[in-house]
XYZ file of C-alpha atoms in Angstrom:
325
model
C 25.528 3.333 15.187
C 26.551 0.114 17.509
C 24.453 -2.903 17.916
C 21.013 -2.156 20.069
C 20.404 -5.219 22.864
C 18.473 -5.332 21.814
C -11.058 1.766 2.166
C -10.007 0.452 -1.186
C -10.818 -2.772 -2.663
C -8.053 -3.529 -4.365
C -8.123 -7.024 -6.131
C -5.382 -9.347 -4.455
C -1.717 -8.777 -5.219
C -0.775 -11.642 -7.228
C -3.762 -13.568 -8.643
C -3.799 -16.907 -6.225
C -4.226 -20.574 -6.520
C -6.782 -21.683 -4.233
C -5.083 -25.351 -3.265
C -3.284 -24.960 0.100
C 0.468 -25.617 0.195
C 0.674 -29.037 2.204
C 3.912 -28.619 4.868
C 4.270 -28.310 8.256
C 2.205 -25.087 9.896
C 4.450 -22.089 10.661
C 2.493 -21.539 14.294
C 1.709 -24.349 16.809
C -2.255 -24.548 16.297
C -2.689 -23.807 20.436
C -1.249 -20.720 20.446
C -3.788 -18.662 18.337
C -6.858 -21.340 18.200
C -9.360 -18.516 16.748
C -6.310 -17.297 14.337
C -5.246 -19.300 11.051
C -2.197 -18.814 8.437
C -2.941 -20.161 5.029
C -0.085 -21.203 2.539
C -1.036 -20.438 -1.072
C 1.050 -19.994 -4.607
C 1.075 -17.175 -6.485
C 0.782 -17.318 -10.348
C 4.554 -17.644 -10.284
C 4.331 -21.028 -7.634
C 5.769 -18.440 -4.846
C 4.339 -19.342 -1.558
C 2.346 -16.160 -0.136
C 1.305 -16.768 3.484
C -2.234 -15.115 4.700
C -2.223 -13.969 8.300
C -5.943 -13.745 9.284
C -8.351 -12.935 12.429
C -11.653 -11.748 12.522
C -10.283 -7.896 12.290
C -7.976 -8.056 9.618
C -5.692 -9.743 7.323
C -2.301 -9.884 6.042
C -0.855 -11.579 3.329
C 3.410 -11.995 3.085
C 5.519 -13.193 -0.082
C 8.309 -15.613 0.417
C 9.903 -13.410 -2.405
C 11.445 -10.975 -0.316
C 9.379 -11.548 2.876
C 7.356 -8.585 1.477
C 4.368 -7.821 2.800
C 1.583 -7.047 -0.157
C -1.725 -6.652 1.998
C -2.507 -5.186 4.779
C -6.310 -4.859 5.199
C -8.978 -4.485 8.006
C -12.721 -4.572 8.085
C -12.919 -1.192 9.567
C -10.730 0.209 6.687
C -9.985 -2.381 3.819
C -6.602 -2.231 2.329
C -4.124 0.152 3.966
C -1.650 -0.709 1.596
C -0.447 0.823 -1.681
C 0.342 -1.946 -4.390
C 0.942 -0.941 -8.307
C -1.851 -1.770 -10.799
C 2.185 -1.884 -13.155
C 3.019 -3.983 -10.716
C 5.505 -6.331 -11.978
C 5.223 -10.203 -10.700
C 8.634 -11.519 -11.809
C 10.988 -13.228 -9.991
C 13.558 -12.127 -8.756
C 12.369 -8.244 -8.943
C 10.356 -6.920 -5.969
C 7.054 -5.795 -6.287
C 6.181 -2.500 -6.334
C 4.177 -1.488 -3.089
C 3.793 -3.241 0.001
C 6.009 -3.501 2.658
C 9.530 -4.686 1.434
C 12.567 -5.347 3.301
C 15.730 -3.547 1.963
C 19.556 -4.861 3.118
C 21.940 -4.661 3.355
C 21.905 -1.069 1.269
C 19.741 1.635 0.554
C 19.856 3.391 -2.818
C 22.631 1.053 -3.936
C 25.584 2.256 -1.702
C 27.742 -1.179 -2.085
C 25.819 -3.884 -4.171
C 24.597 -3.833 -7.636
C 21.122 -4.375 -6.781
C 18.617 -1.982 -6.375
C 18.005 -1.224 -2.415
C 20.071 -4.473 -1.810
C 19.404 -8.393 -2.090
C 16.947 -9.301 0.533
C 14.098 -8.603 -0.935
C 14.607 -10.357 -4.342
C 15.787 -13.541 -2.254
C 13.234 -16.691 -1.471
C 12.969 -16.660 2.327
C 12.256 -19.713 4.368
C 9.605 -20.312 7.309
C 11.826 -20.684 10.608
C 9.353 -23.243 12.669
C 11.615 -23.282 15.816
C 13.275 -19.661 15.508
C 15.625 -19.069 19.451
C 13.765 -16.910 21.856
C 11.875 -13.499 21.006
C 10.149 -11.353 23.754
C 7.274 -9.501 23.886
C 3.807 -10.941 24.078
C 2.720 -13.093 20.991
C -0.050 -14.756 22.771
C -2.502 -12.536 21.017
C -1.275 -12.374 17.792
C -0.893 -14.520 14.760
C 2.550 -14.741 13.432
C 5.348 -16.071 11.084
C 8.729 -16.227 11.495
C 10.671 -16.276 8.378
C 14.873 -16.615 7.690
C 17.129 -15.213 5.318
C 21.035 -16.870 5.431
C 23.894 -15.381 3.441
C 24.533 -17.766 0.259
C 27.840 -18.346 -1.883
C 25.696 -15.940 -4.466
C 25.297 -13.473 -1.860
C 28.789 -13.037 -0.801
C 29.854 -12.255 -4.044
C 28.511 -9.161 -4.027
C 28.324 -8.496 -0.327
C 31.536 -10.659 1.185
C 29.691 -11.031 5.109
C 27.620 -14.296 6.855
C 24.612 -13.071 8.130
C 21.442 -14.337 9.710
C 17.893 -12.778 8.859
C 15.408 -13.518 11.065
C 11.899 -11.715 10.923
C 8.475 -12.101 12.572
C 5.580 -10.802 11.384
C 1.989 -10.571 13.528
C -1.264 -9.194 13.102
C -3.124 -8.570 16.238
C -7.149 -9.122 17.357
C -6.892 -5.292 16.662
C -5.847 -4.996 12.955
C -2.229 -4.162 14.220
C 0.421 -5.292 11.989
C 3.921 -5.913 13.527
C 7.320 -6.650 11.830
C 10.385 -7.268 14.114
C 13.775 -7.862 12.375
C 16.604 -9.470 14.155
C 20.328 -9.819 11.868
C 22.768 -11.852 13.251
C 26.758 -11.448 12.181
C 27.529 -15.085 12.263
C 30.859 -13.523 9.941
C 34.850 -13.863 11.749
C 34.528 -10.356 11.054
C 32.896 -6.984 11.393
C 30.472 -5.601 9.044
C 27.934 -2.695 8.300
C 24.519 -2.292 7.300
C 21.388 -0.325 6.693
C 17.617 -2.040 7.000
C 14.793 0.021 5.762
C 11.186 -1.364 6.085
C 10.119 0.238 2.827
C 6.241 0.841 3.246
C 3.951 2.147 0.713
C 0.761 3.109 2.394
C -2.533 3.608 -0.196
C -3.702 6.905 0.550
C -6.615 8.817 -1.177
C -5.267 11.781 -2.752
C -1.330 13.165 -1.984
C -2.354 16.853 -1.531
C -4.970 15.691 1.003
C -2.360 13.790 3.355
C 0.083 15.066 6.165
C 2.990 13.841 8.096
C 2.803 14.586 12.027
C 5.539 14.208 13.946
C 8.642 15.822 12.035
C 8.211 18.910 12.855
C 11.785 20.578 14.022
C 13.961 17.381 12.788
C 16.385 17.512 10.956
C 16.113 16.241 7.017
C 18.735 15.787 4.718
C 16.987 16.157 0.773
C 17.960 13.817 -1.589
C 16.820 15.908 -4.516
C 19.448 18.418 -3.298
C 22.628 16.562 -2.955
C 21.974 15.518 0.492
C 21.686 19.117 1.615
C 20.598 19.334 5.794
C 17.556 21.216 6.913
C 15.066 21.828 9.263
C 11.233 20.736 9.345
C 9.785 23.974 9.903
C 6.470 23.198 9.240
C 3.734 21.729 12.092
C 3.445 18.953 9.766
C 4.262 17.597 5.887
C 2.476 18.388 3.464
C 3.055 17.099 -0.488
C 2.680 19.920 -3.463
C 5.785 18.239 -5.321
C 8.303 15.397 -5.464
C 9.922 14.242 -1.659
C 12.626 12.617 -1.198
C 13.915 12.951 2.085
C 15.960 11.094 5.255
C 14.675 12.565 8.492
C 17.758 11.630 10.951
C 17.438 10.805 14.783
C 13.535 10.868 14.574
C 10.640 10.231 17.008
C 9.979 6.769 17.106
C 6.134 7.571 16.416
C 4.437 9.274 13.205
C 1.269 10.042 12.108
C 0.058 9.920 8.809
C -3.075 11.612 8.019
C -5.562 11.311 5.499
C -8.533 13.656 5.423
C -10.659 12.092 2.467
C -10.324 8.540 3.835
C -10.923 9.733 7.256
C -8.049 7.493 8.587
C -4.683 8.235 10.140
C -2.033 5.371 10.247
C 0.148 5.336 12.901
C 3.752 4.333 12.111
C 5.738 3.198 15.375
C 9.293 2.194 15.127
C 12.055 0.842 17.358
C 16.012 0.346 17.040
C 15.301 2.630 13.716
C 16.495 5.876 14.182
C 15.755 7.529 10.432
C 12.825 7.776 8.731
C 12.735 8.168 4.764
C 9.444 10.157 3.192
C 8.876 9.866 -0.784
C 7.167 10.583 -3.389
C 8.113 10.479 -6.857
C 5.212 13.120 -8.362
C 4.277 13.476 -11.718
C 7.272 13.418 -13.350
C 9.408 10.837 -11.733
C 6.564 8.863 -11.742
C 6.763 8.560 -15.879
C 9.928 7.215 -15.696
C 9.128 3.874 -13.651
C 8.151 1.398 -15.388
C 6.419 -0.844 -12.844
C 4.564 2.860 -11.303
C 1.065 4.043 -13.304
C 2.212 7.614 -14.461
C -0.541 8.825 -12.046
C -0.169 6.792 -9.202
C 2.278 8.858 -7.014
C -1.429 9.926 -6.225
C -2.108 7.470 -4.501
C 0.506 6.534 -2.309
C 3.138 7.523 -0.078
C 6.293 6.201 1.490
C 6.992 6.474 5.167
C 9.642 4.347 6.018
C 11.507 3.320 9.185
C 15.124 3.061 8.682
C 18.950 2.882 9.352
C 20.674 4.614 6.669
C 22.144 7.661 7.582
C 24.999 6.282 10.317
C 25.192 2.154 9.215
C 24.566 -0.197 11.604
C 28.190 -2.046 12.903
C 27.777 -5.882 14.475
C 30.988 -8.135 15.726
C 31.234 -11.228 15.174
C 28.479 -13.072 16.917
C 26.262 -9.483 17.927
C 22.996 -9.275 17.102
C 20.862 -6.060 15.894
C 17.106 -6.153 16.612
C 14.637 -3.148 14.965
C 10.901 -2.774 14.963
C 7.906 -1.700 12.955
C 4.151 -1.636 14.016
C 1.720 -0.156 11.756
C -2.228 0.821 13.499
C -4.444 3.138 12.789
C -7.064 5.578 13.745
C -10.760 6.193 12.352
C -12.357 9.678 12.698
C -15.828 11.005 11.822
């Protein structure tokens, strides 16, 4: 693939101090005045950021630019995080939103769905030029830059820019933009891994795959069909649906909720779920979790993404959602 131009109330992720970071603010105050981003530390002194508005909030590690909360008043936390969760640098945390490159599944590098998310990201306060409209929104714009460490294991320069917003509206937006700044070519894959708190597995369906194409991880990669009108979970899934509708639909009868997963510049989307068994051999993953929660990912994995030197790949996520009666 070339270059594109472009309901529960879980306790808080990461127990929090309550002094705000001092620093320069990561959005000019006049561009949100009724919206507000608070810099705390975690109990590890790892700034968290919490994006806030009077619909929702959204709280972001600097570990991994991973997004632990996502929570609105209509619907409280829409996120699935761990009660194993493990809150050790440099592992990422089980749940959340977390940002795997360059790999998925450990394809070249030696760590587990790549570096990025077990690297300290920066806030970018003056990051060149993105479009669309932000005047709505509160937002961060955080960098990743390939290190001496990094090239070790990956040998490529790189630039990792990403924004994340929260609308008036609960909507939460990620938009990832990776830079070769290398002499050379090189490939990647970018997955925004999302685990989404649902109420029970058997009582949640996938709209929106029916007739793709899947290849199963849990059968050697084997290609078939989505015959079914939508997904529905009796057993483990692990599965990369290729060339896929950039909107999904994930249902959830008990909660009376549907989240709606919108992607762009991603043409894959990954669907797990490690069931019972799996689910005993993870450490950081309650044995009975996998009830709770489900991946739906948007991704480039199947067919790498190629940049020259000095191209630049830009791919989306927005997450919303929908109440019913």
């Amino acid at each position: 693939m070339k270059a594109s131009a472009g309901a529960d109330k879980r306790p808080p992720p990461s127990p929090q101090k309550s002094v705000t970071t001092s620093g320069p603010s990561p959005q000019k105050p006049d561009e949100n005045p009724l919206e507000s981003i608070e810099l705390v530390k975690d109990n590890n002194g790892i700034t968290q950021l919490i994006l806030r508005n009077n619909d929702a909030s959204a709280t972001v590690s600097l570990l991994g630019a991973q997004v632990v909360s996502w929570k609105t008043k209509l619907t409280g936390e829409l996120l699935f995080l761990s009660k194993k969760a493990i809150f050790n640098p440099p592992n990422a945390v089980r749940g959340g939103i977390s940002i795997c490159f360059p790999e998925f599944k450990n394809r070249e590098t030696e760590e587990n769905h790549g570096f990025a998310r077990n690297r300290i990201w920066v806030i970018e306060e003056n990051p060149p030029h993105l479009s669309g409209d932000f005047k709505t929104k509160v937002y961060v714009d955080l960098l990743l830059k390939s290190s001496k460490e990094d090239a070790k294991i990956w040998p490529h320069s790189f630039e990792f820019r990403l924004r994340i917003s929260l609308t008036a509206m609960g909507i939460l937006g990620l938009t990832s933009r990776i830079r070769n700044v290398d002499r050379k070519n090189f490939s990647f894959c970018m997955v925004y891994h999302t685990y989404l708190s649902v109420s029970d597995i058997s009582e949640v369906r996938i709209e929106g795959l029916e007739t793709l194409y899947y290849l199963d991880n849990l059968l050697q990669k084997q290609r078939f069909t989505e015959q079914g009108v939508s997904l529905t979970f009796e057993s483990e899934v692990d599965r990369i649906y290729t060339d896929c509708n950039n909107v999904v639909a994930v249902r959830d009868h008990y909660k009376k909720r549907t989240v709606i997963i919108t992607k762009d510049g991603l043409p894959d989307i990954v669907v797990w779920n490690p069931w019972l068994k799996k689910s005993k051999s993870i450490a950081d993953l309650g044995d009975k979790e996998y009830q709770q929660m489900l991946c739906v990912d948007g991704a480039a994995v199947e067919n790498p993404i190629t940049l020259k030197p000095g191209e630049e790949w830009k791919g989306s996520l927005e997450l919303s959602f929908l109440l019913s009666s």
